[in-house]
Short mmCIF file of C-alpha atoms in Angstrom, two decimals:
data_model
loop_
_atom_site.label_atom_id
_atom_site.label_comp_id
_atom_site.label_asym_id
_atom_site.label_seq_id
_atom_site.Cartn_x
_atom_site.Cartn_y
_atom_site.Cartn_z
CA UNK A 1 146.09 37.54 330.38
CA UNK A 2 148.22 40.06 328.84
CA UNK A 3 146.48 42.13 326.06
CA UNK A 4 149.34 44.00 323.54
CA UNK A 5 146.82 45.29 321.10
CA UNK A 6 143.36 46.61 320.96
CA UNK A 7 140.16 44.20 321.84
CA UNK A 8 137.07 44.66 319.47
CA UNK A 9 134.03 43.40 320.42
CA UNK A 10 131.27 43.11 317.48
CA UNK A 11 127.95 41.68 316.85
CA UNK A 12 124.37 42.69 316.38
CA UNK A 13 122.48 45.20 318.32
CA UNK A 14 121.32 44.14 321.95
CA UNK A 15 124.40 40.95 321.83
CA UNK A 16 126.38 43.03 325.01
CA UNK A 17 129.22 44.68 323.32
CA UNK A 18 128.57 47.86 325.42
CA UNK A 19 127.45 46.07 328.91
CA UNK A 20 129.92 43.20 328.44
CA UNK A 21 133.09 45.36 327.38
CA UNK A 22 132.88 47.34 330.00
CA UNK A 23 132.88 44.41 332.54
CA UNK A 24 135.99 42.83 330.44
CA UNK A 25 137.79 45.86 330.27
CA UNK A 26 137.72 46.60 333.85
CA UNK A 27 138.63 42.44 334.52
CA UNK A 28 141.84 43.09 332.26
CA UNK A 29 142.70 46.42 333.65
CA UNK A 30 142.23 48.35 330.44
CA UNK A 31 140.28 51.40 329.21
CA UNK A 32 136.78 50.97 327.73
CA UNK A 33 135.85 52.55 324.84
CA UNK A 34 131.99 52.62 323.36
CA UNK A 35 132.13 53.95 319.44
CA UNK A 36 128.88 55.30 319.53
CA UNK A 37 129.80 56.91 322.51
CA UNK A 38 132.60 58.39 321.01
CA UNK A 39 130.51 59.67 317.88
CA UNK A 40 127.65 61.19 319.97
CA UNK A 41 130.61 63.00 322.03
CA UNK A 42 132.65 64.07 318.32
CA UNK A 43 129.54 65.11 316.75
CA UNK A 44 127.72 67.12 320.05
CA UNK A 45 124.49 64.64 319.43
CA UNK A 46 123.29 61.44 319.47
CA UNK A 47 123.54 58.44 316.97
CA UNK A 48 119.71 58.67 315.96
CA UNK A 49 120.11 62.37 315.43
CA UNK A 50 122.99 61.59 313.06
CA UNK A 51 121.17 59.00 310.88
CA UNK A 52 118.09 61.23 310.91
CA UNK A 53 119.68 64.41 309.59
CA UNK A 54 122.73 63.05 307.59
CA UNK A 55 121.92 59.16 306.70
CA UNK A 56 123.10 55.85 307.63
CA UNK A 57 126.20 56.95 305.06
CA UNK A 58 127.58 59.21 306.64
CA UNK A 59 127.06 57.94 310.17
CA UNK A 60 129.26 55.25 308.53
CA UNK A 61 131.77 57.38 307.86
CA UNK A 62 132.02 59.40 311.23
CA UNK A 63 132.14 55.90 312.53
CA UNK A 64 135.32 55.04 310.40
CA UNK A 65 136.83 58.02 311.80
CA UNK A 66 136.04 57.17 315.23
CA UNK A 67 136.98 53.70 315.48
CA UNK A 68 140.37 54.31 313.26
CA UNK A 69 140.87 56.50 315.89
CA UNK A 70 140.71 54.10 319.02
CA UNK A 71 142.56 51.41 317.22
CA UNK A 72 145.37 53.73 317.61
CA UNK A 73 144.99 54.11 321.63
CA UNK A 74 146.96 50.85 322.59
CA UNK A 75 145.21 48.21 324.47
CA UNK A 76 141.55 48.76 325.14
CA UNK A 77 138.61 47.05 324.66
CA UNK A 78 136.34 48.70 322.10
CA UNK A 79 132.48 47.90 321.38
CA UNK A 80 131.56 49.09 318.02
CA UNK A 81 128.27 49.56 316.65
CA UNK A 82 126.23 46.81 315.26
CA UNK A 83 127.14 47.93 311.67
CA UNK A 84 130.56 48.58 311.99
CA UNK A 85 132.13 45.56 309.90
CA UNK A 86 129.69 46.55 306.96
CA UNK A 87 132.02 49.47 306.50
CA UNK A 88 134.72 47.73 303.95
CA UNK A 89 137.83 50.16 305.14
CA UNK A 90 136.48 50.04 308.94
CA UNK A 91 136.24 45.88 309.04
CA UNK A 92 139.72 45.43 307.49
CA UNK A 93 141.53 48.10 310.03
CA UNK A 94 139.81 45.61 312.83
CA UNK A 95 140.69 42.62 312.02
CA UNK A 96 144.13 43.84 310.90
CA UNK A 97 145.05 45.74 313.97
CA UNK A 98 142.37 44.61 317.11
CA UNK A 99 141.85 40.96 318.74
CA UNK A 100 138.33 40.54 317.34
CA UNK A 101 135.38 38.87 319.24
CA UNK A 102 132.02 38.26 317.97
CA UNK A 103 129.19 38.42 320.65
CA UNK A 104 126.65 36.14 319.31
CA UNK A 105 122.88 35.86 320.67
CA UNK A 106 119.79 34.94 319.30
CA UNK A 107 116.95 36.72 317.77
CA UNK A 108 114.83 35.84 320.57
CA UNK A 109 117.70 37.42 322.53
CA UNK A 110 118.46 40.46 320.96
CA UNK A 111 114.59 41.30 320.28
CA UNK A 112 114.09 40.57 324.36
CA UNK A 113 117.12 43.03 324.99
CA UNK A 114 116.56 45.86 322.31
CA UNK A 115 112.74 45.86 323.07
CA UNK A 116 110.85 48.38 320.63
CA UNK A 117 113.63 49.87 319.12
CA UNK A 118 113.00 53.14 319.83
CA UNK A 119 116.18 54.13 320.27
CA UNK A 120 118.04 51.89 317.86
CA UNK A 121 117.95 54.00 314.31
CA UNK A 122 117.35 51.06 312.50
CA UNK A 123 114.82 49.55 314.37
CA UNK A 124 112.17 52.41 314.02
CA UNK A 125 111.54 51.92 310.68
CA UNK A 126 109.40 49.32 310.82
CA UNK A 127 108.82 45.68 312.67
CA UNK A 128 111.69 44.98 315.09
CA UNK A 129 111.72 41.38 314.70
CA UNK A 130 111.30 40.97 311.21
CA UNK A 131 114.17 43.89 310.84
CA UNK A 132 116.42 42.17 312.92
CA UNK A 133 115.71 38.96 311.61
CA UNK A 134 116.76 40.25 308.39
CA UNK A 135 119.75 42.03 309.71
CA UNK A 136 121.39 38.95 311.47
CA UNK A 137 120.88 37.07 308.05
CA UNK A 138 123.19 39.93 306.15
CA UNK A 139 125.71 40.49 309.10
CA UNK A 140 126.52 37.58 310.37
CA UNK A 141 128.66 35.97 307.57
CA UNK A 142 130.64 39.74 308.31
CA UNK A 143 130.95 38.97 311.66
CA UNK A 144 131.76 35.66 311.09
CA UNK A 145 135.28 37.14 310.05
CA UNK A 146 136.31 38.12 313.63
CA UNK A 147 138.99 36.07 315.26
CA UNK A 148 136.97 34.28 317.91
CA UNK A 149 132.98 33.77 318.84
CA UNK A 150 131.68 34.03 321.81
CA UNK A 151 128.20 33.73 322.88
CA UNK A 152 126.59 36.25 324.68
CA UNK A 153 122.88 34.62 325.00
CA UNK A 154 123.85 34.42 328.63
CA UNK A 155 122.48 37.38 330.92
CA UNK A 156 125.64 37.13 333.26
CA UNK A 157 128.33 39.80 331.85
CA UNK A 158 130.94 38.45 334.12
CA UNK A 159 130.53 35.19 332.71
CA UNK A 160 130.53 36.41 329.03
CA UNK A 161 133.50 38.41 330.15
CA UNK A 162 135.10 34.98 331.37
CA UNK A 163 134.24 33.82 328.43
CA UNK A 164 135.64 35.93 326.47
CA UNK A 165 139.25 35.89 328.63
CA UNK A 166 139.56 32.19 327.96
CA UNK A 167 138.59 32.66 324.30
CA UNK A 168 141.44 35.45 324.07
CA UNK A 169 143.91 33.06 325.66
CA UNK A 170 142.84 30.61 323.23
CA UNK A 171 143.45 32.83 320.43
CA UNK A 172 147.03 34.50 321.76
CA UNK A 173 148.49 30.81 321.86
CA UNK A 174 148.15 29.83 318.36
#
């Protein structure tokens, strides 16, 4: 499979986007590129830092930057942040200009894989499963906009990876 543009991989927090891009990238022979991970490395500290001391709004817009940024690199497979797609401006640059794939997993799933949420910004403000419960309700109709779905309940990222390959072939020969 031949990729011409850039691969976005979206979904909720704990669904694989980091784990299983960087497994798919290196199966299609193209870079890998984490948003957060760009962010923390733009803004000299991490993503919790950034909500803490600025707000989820203006993570947001750092995050705009970022990924408008890597759409621009060619083909590469890109994991964005669960929130991503809320952004208005941020979601229609992806699906305008990236191959977009939904990594879908269950709450059971993502609760399993995020565990307390002490790290996720969002999480530590109150009862991981009820906030993600909540948070899967509002996003996924958003996510539900990307190109192809994909699910990533599965704990084997080479076979989401495969999955997502056949999915992309799928998709390029409409």
């Amino acid at each position: 499979m031949k990729a011409d543009r850039p691969i976005v991989l979206v979904g909720m927090m704990g669904a694989g986007k980091t784990s299983v891009g960087r497994r798919l990238a290196e199966r299609l022979g193209l870079p890998f590129r984490d948003s957060d991970e760009e962010i923390e490395k733009a803004a000299g500290t991490s993503v919790a830092d950034i909500f803490e001391r600025f707000g989820e709004e203006e993570f947001r817009c750092a995050e705009h930057r970022v990924i408008r940024r890597l759409l621009q690199s060619g083909p590469t497979v890109i994991a964005t942040g669960g929130g991503a797609l809320l952004n208005e401006a941020t979601r229609s640059q992806i699906l305008e200009e990236a191959d977009t794939v939904w990594l879908r997993a269950g709450l059971d799933i993502l609760l399993r894989r995020v565990g307390a949420g002490h790290t996720r910004p969002l999480l530590s403000r109150g009862d991981p499963l009820a906030i993600l419960r909540k948070l899967i309700e509002e996003r996924s109709p958003v996510y539900a906009q990307a190109a192809m779905v994909v699910d990533s309940g599965i704990d084997d990222e080479d076979v989401v990876a495969g999955n997502i390959i056949q999915a992309l072939k799928r998709h390029q020969a409409r």
